[in-house]
Structure formats: C-alpha cells, structure tokens
Coordinates of C-alpha atoms in Angstrom, one line a residue:
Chain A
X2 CA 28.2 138.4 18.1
X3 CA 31.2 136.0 18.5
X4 CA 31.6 134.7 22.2
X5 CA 35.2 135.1 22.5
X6 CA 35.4 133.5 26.0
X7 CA 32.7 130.7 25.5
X8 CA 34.2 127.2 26.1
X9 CA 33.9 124.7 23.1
X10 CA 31.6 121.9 23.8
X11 CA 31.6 120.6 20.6
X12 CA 33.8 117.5 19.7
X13 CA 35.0 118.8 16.9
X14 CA 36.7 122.0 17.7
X15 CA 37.7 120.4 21.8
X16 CA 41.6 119.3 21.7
X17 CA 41.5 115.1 21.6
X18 CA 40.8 114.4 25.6
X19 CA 42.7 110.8 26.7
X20 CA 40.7 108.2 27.9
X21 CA 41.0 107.8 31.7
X22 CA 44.6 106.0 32.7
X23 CA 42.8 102.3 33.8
X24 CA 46.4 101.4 35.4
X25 CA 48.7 103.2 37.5
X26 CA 52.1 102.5 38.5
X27 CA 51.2 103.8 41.9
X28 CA 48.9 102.9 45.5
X29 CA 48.4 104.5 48.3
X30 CA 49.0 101.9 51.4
X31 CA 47.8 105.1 53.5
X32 CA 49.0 105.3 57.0
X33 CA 50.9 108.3 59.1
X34 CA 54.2 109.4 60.4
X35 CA 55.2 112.2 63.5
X36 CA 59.0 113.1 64.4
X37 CA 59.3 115.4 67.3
X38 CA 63.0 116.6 68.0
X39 CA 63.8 117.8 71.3
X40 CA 67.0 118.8 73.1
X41 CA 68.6 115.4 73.7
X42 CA 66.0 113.0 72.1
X43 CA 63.9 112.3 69.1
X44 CA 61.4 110.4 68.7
X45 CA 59.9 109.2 65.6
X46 CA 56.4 107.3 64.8
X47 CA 53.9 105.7 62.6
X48 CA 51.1 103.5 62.8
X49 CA 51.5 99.6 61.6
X50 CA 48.2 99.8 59.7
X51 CA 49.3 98.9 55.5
X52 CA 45.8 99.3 53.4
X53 CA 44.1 99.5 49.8
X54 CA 41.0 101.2 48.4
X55 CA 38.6 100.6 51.9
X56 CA 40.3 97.2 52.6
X57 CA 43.2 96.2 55.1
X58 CA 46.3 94.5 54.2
X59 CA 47.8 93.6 57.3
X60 CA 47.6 95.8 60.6
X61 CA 51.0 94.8 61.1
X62 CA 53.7 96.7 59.1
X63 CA 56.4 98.9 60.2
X64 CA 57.1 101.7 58.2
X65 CA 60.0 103.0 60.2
X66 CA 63.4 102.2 59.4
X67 CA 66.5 102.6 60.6
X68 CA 69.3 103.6 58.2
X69 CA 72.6 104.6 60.7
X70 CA 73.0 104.3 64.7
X71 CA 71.7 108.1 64.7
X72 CA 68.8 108.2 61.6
X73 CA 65.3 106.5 61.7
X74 CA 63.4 107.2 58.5
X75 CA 59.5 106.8 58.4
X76 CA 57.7 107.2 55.5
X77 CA 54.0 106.7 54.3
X78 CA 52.8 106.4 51.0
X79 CA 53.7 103.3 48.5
X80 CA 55.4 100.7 50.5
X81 CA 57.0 98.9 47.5
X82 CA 58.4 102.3 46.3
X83 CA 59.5 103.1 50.0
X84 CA 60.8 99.1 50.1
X85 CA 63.3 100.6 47.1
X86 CA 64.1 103.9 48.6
X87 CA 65.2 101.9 52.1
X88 CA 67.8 99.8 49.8
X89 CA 69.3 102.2 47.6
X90 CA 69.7 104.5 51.0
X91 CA 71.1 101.4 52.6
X92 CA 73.5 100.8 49.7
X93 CA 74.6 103.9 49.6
X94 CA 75.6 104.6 53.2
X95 CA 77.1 101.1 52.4
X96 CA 79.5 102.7 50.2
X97 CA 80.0 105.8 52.7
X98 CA 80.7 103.8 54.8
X99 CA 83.8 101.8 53.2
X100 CA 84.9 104.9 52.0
X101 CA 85.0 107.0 55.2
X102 CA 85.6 104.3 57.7
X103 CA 82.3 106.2 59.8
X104 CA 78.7 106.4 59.4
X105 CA 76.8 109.5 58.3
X106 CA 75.6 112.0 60.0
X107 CA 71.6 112.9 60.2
X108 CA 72.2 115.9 58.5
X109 CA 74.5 114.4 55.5
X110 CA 71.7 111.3 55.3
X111 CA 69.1 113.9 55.0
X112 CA 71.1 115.8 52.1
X113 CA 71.5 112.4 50.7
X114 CA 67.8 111.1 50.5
X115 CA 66.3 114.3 49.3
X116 CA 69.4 114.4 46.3
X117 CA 67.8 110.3 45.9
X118 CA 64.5 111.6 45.5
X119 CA 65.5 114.3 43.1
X120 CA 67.2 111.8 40.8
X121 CA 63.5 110.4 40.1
X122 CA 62.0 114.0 39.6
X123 CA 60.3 112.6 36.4
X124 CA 58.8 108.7 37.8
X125 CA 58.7 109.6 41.6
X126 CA 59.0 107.6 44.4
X127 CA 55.2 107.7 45.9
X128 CA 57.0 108.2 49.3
X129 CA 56.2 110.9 52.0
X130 CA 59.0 110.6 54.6
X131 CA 60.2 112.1 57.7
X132 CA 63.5 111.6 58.5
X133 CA 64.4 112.2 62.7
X134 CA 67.2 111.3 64.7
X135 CA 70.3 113.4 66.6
X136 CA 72.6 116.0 64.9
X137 CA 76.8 115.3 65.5
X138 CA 76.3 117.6 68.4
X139 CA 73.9 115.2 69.7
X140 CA 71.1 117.4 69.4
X141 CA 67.3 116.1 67.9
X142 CA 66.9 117.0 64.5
X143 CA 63.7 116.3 62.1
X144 CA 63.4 116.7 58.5
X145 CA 60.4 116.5 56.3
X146 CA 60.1 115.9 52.7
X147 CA 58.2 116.2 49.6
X148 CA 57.7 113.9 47.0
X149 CA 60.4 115.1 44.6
X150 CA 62.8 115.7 47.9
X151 CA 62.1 119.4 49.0
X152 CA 63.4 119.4 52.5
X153 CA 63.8 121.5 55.5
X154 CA 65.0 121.2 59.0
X155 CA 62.2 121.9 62.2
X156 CA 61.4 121.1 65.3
X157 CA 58.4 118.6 64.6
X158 CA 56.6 117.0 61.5
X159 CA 54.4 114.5 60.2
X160 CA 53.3 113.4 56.7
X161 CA 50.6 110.6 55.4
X162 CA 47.0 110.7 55.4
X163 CA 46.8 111.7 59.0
X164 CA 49.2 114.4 58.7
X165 CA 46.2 117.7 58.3
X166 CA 44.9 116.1 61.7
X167 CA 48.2 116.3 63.5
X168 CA 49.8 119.1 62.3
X169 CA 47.7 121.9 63.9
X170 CA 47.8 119.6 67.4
X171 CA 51.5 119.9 66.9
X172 CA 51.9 123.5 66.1
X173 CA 49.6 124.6 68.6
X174 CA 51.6 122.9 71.7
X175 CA 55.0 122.8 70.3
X176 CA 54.4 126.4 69.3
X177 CA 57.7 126.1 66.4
X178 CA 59.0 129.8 65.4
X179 CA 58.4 130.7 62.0
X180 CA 60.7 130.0 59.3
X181 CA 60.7 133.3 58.2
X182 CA 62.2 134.9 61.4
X183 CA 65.8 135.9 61.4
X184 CA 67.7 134.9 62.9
X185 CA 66.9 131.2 61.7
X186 CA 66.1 129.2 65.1
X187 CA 66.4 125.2 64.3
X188 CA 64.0 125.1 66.8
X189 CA 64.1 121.8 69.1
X190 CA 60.9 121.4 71.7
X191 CA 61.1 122.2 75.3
X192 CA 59.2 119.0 76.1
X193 CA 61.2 116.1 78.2
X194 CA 61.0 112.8 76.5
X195 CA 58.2 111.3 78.2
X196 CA 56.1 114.4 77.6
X197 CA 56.7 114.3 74.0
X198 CA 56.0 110.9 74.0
X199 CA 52.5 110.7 75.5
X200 CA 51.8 114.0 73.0
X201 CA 52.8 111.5 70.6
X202 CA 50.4 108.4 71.5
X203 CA 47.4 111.1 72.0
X204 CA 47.8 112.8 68.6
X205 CA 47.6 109.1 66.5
X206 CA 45.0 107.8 68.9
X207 CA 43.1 110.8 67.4
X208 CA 43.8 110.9 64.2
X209 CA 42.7 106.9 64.2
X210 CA 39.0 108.2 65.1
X211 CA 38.9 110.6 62.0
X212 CA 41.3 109.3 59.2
X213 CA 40.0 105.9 58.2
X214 CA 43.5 104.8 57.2
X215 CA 45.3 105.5 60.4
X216 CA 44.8 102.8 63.6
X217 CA 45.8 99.0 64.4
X218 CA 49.1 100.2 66.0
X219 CA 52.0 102.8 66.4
X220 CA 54.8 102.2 66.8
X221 CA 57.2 104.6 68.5
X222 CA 61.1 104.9 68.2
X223 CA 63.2 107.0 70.4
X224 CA 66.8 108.1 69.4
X225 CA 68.9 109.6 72.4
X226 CA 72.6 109.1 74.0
X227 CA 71.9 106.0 74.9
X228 CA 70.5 104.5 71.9
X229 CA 67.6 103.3 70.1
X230 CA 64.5 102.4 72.0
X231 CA 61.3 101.0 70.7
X232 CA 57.6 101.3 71.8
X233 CA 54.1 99.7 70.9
X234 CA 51.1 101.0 72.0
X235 CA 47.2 99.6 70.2
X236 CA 45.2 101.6 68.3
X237 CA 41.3 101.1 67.2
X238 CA 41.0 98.7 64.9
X239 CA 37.7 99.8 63.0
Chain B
X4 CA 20.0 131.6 16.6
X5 CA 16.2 131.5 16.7
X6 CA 14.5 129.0 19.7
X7 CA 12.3 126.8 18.5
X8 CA 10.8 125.7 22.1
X9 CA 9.0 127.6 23.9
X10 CA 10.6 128.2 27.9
X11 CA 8.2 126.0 30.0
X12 CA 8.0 126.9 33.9
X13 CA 10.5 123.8 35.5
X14 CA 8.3 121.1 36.9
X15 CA 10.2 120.4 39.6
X16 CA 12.9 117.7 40.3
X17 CA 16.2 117.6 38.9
X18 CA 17.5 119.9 36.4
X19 CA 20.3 118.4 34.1
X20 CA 21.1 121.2 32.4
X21 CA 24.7 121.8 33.8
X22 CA 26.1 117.8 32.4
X23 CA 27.6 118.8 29.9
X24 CA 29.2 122.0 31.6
X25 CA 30.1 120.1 34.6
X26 CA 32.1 117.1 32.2
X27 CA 33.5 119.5 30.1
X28 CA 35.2 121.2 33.8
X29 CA 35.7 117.6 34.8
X30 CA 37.7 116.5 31.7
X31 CA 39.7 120.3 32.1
X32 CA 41.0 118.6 35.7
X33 CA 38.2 120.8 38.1
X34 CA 37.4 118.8 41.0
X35 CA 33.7 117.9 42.1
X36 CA 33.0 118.5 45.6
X37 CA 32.8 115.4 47.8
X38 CA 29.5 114.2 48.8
X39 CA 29.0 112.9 52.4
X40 CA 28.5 109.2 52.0
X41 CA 28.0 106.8 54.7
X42 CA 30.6 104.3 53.2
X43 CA 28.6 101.5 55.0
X44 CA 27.7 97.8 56.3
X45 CA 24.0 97.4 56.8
X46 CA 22.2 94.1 57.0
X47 CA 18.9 92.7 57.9
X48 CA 17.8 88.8 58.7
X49 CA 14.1 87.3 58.9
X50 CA 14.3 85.2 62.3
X51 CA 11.4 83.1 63.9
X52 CA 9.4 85.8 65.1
X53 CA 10.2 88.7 62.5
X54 CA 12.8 90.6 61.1
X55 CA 16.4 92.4 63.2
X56 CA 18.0 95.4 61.0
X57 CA 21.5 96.0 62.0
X58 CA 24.1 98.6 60.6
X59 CA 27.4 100.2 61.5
X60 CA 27.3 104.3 63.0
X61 CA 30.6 105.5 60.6
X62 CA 29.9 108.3 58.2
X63 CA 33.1 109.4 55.9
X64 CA 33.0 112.3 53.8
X65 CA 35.9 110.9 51.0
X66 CA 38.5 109.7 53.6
X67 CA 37.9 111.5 56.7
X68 CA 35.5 110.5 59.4
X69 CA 32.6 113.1 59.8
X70 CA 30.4 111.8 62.6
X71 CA 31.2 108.5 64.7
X72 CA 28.3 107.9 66.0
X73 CA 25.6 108.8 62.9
X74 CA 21.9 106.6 63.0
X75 CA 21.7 104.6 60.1
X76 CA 18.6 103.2 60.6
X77 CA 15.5 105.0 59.7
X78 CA 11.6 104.8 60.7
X79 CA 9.3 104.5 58.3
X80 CA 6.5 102.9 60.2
X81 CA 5.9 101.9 63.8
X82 CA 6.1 98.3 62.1
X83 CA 8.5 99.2 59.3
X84 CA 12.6 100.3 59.7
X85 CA 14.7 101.2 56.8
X86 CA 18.5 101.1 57.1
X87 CA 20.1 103.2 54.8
X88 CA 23.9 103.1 52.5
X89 CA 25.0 106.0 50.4
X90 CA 25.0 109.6 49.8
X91 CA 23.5 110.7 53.1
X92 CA 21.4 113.0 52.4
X93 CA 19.4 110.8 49.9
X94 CA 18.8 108.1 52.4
X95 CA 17.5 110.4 55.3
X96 CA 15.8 112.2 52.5
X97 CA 13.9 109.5 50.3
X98 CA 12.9 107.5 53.8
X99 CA 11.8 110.9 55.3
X100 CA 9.3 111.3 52.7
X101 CA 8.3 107.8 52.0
X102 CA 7.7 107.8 56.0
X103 CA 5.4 111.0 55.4
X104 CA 3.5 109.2 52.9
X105 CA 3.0 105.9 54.5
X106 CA 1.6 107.8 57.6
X107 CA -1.1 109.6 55.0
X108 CA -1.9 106.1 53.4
X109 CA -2.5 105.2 56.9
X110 CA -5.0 107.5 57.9
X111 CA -6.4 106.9 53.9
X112 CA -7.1 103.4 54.7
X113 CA -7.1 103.1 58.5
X114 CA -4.5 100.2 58.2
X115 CA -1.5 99.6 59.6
X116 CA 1.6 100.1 56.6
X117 CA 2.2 97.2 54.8
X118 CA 6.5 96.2 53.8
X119 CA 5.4 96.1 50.0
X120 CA 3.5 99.5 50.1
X121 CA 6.7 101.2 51.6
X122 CA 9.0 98.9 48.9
X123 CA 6.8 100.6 46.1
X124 CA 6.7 103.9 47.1
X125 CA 10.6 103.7 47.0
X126 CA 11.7 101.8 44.0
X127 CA 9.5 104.2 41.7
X128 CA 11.0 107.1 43.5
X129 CA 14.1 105.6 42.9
X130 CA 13.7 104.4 39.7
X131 CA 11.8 108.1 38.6
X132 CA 15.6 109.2 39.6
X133 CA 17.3 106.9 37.4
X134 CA 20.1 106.1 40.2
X135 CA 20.8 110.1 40.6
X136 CA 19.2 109.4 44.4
X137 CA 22.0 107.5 45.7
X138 CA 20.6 105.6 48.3
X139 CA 20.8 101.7 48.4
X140 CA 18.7 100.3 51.3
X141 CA 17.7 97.1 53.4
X142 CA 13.5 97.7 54.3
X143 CA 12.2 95.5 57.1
X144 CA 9.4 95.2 59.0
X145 CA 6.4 92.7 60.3
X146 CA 3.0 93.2 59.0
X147 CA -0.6 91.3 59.0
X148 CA 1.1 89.3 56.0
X149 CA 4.3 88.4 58.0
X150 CA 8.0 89.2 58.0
X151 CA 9.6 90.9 55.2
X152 CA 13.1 91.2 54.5
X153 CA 13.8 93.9 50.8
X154 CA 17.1 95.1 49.3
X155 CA 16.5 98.3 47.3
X156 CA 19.2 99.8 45.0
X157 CA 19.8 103.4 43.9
X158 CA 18.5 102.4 40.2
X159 CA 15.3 101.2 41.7
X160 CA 15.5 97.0 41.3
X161 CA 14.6 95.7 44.3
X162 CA 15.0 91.9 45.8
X163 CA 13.5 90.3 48.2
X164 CA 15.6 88.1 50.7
X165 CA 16.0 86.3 53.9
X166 CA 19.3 87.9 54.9
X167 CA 21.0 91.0 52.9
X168 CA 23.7 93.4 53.1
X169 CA 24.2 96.3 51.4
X170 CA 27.2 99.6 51.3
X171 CA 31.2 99.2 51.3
X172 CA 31.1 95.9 54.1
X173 CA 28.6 94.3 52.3
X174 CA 31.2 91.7 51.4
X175 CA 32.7 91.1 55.1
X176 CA 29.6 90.7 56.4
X177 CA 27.8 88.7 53.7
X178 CA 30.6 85.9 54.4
X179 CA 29.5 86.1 57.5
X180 CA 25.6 85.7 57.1
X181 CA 26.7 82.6 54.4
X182 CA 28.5 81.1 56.9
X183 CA 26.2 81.2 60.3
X184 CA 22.6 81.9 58.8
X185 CA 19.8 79.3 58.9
X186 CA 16.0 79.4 59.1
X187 CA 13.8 79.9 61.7
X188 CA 16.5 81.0 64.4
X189 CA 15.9 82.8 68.0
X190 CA 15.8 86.2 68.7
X191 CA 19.3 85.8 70.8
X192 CA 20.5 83.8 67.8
X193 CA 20.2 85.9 65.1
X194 CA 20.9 89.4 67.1
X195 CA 24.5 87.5 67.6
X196 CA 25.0 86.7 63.8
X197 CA 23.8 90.2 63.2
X198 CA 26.5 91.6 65.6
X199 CA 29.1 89.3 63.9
X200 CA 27.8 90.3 60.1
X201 CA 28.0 94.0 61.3
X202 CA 31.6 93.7 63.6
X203 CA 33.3 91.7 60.4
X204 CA 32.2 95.3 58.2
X205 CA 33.4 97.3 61.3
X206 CA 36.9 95.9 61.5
X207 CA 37.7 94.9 58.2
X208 CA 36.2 97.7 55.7
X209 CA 37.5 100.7 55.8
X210 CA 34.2 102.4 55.2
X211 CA 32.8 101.4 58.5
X212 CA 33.2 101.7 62.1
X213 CA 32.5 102.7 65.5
X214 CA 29.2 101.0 67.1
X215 CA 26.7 98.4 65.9
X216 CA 22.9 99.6 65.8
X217 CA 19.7 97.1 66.2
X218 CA 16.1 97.6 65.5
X219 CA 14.2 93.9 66.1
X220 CA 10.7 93.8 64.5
X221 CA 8.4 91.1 65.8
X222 CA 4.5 91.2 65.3
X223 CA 4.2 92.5 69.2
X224 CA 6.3 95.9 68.6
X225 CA 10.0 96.8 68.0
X226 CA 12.6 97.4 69.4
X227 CA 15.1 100.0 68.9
X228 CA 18.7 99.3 70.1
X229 CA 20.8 102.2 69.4
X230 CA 24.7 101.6 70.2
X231 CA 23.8 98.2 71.1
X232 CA 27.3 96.9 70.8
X233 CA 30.1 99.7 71.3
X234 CA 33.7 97.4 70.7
X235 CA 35.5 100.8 69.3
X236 CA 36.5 103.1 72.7
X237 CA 39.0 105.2 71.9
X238 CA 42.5 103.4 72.7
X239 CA 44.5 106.4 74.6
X240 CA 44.1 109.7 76.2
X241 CA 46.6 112.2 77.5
X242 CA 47.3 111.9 81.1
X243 CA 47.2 115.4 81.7
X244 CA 45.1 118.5 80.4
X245 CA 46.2 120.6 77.2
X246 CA 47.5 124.2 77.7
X247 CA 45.9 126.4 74.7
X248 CA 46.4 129.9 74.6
X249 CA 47.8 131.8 77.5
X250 CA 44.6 134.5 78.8
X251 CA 46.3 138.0 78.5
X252 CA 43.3 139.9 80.3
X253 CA 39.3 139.4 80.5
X254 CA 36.4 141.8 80.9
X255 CA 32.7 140.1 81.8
X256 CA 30.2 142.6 81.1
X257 CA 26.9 141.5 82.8
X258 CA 23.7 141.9 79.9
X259 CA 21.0 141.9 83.1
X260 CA 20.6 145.5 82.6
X261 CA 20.3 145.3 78.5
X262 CA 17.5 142.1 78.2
X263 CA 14.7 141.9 80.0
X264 CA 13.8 138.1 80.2
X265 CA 10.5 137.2 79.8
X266 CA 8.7 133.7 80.7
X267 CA 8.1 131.0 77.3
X268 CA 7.8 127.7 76.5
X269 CA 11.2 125.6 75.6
X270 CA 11.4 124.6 71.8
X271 CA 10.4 121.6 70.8
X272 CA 13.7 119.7 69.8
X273 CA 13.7 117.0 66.9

C-alpha cells in the first residue's frame, strides 16, 4: 500500500519552506547591448533606455563605456553593479598602466574582467556585458560574457533583455562558423562598416517593437584605425 | 482509506482541485506558464453629450510584446462598449458572453440594453469567480436614463464615476484626467484629454503602447475610432532588402490535374 513516490503535502512531514525573500540586493534596469566585429572595425551598441518594474527612469543613459583607446564595454543589467564593475576595471588598468608604461590590449582587458567577475562568483555582479573593440593586430574582436565571467571570443554578440530577439537576426546574416569546427575560425564579418552599421540600427529598432524594455535611443560606438566614433539614432518611445 | 462522499458529476466552472498540487510545485521552484495579459491603460469620461472610451492597443505576454495592434475595446451593446485590462482571454471572454446575454434580454423585453443591466450581469459573474476571472474593466454607454461611466474589478466591486482608468497606466493617465477634467466638456474637448490620459500610459508605462483607440457614445449612435491616434511608427528600417537562405534548386508541380475545383460560397470571416 505505501506510495513510495507520492509527494508530501502535509506540513508536518514537508522540509520548513522560507518565506518569500521581500528584498533583494538586485534590479533589473533592463535594456540591450550588440557588438559586431569586423575586419578593420567594431562596432559596439545599446540603447539609452534605464527602467524598473513597467516604469522608466530616464530614456537617457549610456551604458557603454570606454575603458582603453582600443576597448568599449557595454553592459545591461544593474547599473549600480555595472557603475562598480566600470571603476574597479578603471582602477585596475590604472595600475597596468603605471606598471607597463602602455595600455592593455582587448584581449588582456577581456581576460581581466571575466577573472573580475569570477572574484564575485558567490554575490555577483548583476551585469551582462559585451566587451568589443580591435585586437593588437588591429583586427575587430567581440567577447561576450556571463554573469560569473564565462567568456568567449566571436564574431558578433548581444546580451540584455533584447538579446533572444537579436541573436537569430545576427546569426542568420552574419552566418558565424560553429565553435565546434576545427580548425577554430575567430571569425570576423565580411560586412563593411556602414553595412554593419545600418544591420545594427535595424535589429534594435526591432527589438524596441517587441521587448518592452528596449527603445528611447541607441547609441552606437565604432572602434577602427582611426579612432573612436559615436552615433545616436531615436528609437520608439512607447 | 474509505470515502465518505459520494463522486458528484462536476457542475461546471472551475475545478480547484490541483491548488494544493500546483503550490506544492511552486514552492519546489516549477515555474507557472505566463498568461497573456494586456498590461494596459484604459480610460473612459462622461462629456456633455455622453460617454468616449479610450485604451492603448499593446498586449505583453510577461515582457515581450505579442500583438501591437490588439482591440481593447469590446461591444457589448449597439449603445454599450466595454474596454477591457487583464488576462486576455477573460476580458474577450466575460464581455463575449455578457454581450450574448444582453442581446437575449433584448429580445426578452424589446428594450434597448440598459449600462446597469450589463454592470450586473458582470460583477456577479465576476464576483461568482472570486477574482479567478482576471478582467478589470471600464463599461460605458448612453441609455434612455443617460450617460454612464462604471469601473469593474476582477473581485467584482464595482464604482461608478465620471472619469476612470484602469490596468498598468492607470496611474500616468489618472494624473492626467485630475489635472485637465471638468464637467460638461465638448466632444473635441474630451476626445483630446482622452488622447492625452491614454499617450501619458503609452509613453510612460511600460505595459502599454503602440496606438490609442476611441469609441464615443452619445444618445444618436457611436462611434468607433479604431487607431485613432497612431504617434508610435516604427523609428528605422533597413535601406536595402535581407538575403535569407541561398535557393539551391526548385521543382513547381502544378495540382490542376489532382483537384478538381468546384464553385462555393466564401466563408464568412469574423
């Protein structure tokens, strides 16, 4: 007669279940980010649109930011934890570079954040952040992230609450190889810079019609020889 | 274990039998499936002449946008409209039915639908519910007693008001109607603070967006404005066409030999 698979409803015999956490540490200000590296250039973006629950803050806040003359970080997720991750990656290249007389390369910064995000495995920063800019061979690089500072090298990325909206755009017309192909491609997209560009301002001014926490703004950096360039281009703002 | 009821046939309505499974999956960290809501900002205002209905055409399902352009407000009478915030299904639903059963009392009493008869009918259904209906509405309409302006919630209270607003812009756009409403105003005057009430919920709740509806209900008829105000176009579009997937070879086989087509009448679309 015994039920061995029955779940216990009863009080008595269920394990002591916590009330429901009424404060967290965390928020999502929502928002999206897109890097596309190409041969020469990169370009990085995300849309100036900072929000809680269903309300705006401000449609006016850049979430990009520029850490050396080759690396622009963007990152979406909790601005104040993002606000701390800037400054202790700002610090720290700082120290580098004191100690090296040069700045960093994209690939060392990129080493560097995901070993900062690491350090916080157990209270992490609510960040998600794509890193972009050129390689020392001048080439376009991108790297994405998790939470906890998993990271990988490719040819395109985006992360936030847009980012299941983009992606499939991107890998359907930047058509990246697989990871999983030897030999390893770090595959940087035929696209000139103006092409990659206008792929850029289509894909947010779609996600903005679906995800209600993308619109307001972007705002587009572009890293190649010749600098830093920036762009602003409106978004809906319903 | 020996029962001591006897298994009665269901009557019909809801069945609550799977609570206390469903918490206990809840409290082991299963996730419920999302309901569509239409995360909302509806409104209504009693003018001069009779009543305007306005509401926003967004509908989210949890933080996506599932249909830009969705009608919020319902028929439920030639003289009555319903706007309707919630679970979606509950609104189209409950006014659905309440519409079927006002068009019966008609013919019952050869009478044109009264507001309160149709406010009735939906707070007991509502209230039969106990708030498990999720549909909180704003009922207006002109009949032989006048204009009438309700709020109906999910639980099944109801109130009855010169302006409301009800769904996730309630608040934007009841600023709006505290700020700029006053009795007895135009037709021209209060479609304008309706646009405003509805455009503050548009751009400033998350909830809502896209176009502003408007149904005006005066003693003489109504009238539907659908997409009355559209301020949302979409802000950019790619200066040349995609390339999908390359074609690697087609075949067209023509069917004329396999069907024989015969002459009928087109269906009747809803």
């Amino acid at each position: 007669m015994s039920m061995m698979f029955a779940p216990r409803l009863t009080e008595a015999a269920a394990p002591t279940t916590h009330a429901a956490p009424t404060w967290s540490p965390y928020d999502n200000n929502g928002g999206t980010c897109v890097a596309i590296a190409g041969e020469d250039y990169c370009v990085i973006a995300a849309d100036t649109r900072m929000s809680t629950g269903f309300s705006i803050l401000t449609r006016n806040y850049s979430k990009i930011h520029q850490i050396t003359d080759k690396s622009v970080l963007a990152s979406s997720g909790f601005q104040a934890d993002i606000r701390a991750l800037q400054k202790n990656l700002d610090a720290r290249h700082q120290i580098y570079q004191h100690q090296h007389s040069k700045q960093m390369s994209c690939p060392a910064m990129a080493q560097l954040l995901s070993n900062t995000l690491y350090y916080k495995r157990f209270f992490p920063y609510y960040a998600f952040n794509v890193l972009g800019g050129l390689d020392s061979e001048g080439k376009g690089c991108v790297y994405t992230y998790d939470a906890v500072g998993s990271y990988e090298r490719s040819g395109y990325s985006s992360q936030g609450t847009g980012m299941q909206l983009i992606m499939p755009v991107l890998d359907n017309q930047l058509k990246s190889a697989s990871p999983l192909v030897l030999p390893l491609r770090q595959s940087t997209t035929p696209l000139s810079e103006v092409e990659a560009v206008d792929l850029v301002k289509d894909t947010f001014a779609s996600a903005a019609e679906r995800d209600i926490y993308t619109g307001d703004g972007v705002e587009i950096v572009i890293v190649n020889r010749d600098g830093i360039r920036h762009e602003l281009m409106d978004l809906k703002r319903d | 274990m020996t029962k001591t009821a006897i298994d009665l046939p269901p009557k019909g309505g809801f069945s609550f039998d799977l609570c206390r499974r469903n918490a206990f999956l809840e409290s082991q960290g299963a996730k419920m499936p999302k309901f569509r809501k239409t995360g909302t900002t509806i409104v209504g205002l009693v003018f001069k002449d009779g009543v305007i209905l306005g509401a926003d055409t967004r509908a989210t399902e949890g933080e996506i946008v599932c249909d830009k352009n969705c009608e919020k407000i319902h028929y439920l009478a030639p003289n009555i409209y319903c706007c309707g915030a919630g679970t979606a299904a509950d609104t189209e639903n409950v006014t659905d039915m309440v519409s079927s059963q006002l068009e019966l009392h008609r013919y019952a009493t050869s009478r044109e639908s009264r507001v309160v008869t149709a406010l009735t009918m939906l707070k007991s259904h509502l209230f039969g519910y106990q708030g498990q209906v999720s549909a909180a509405l704003v009922l207006g309409g002109v009949d032989v007693t006048g204009p009438h302006l309700h709020a109906v919630y999910p639980h099944g209270s109801t109130d009855t008001l010169p302006f409301a607003t009800m769904g996730s812009g309630s608040l934007a756009a009841m600023a709006v109607f505290e700020s700029r409403f006053k009795e007895g105003m135009t037709k021209e005057q209060g479609i304008e603070v309706v646009c405003a009430a509805i455009c503050a919920g548009i751009f400033n709740d998350l909830g809502s967006g896209s176009n502003v509806d408007l149904c005006v209900i005066t003693k003489g008829g109504k009238e539907y404005l659908r997409n009355y105000q559209q301020p949302n176009p979409r802000s950019y579009t790619h200066s040349k066409g995609y390339h999908f997937t390359t074609i690697l070879s087609s075949k067209i086989r023509s069917l004329r030999n396999h069907v024989r087509v015969v002459e009928g009448d087109a269906m009747e679309e809803e």
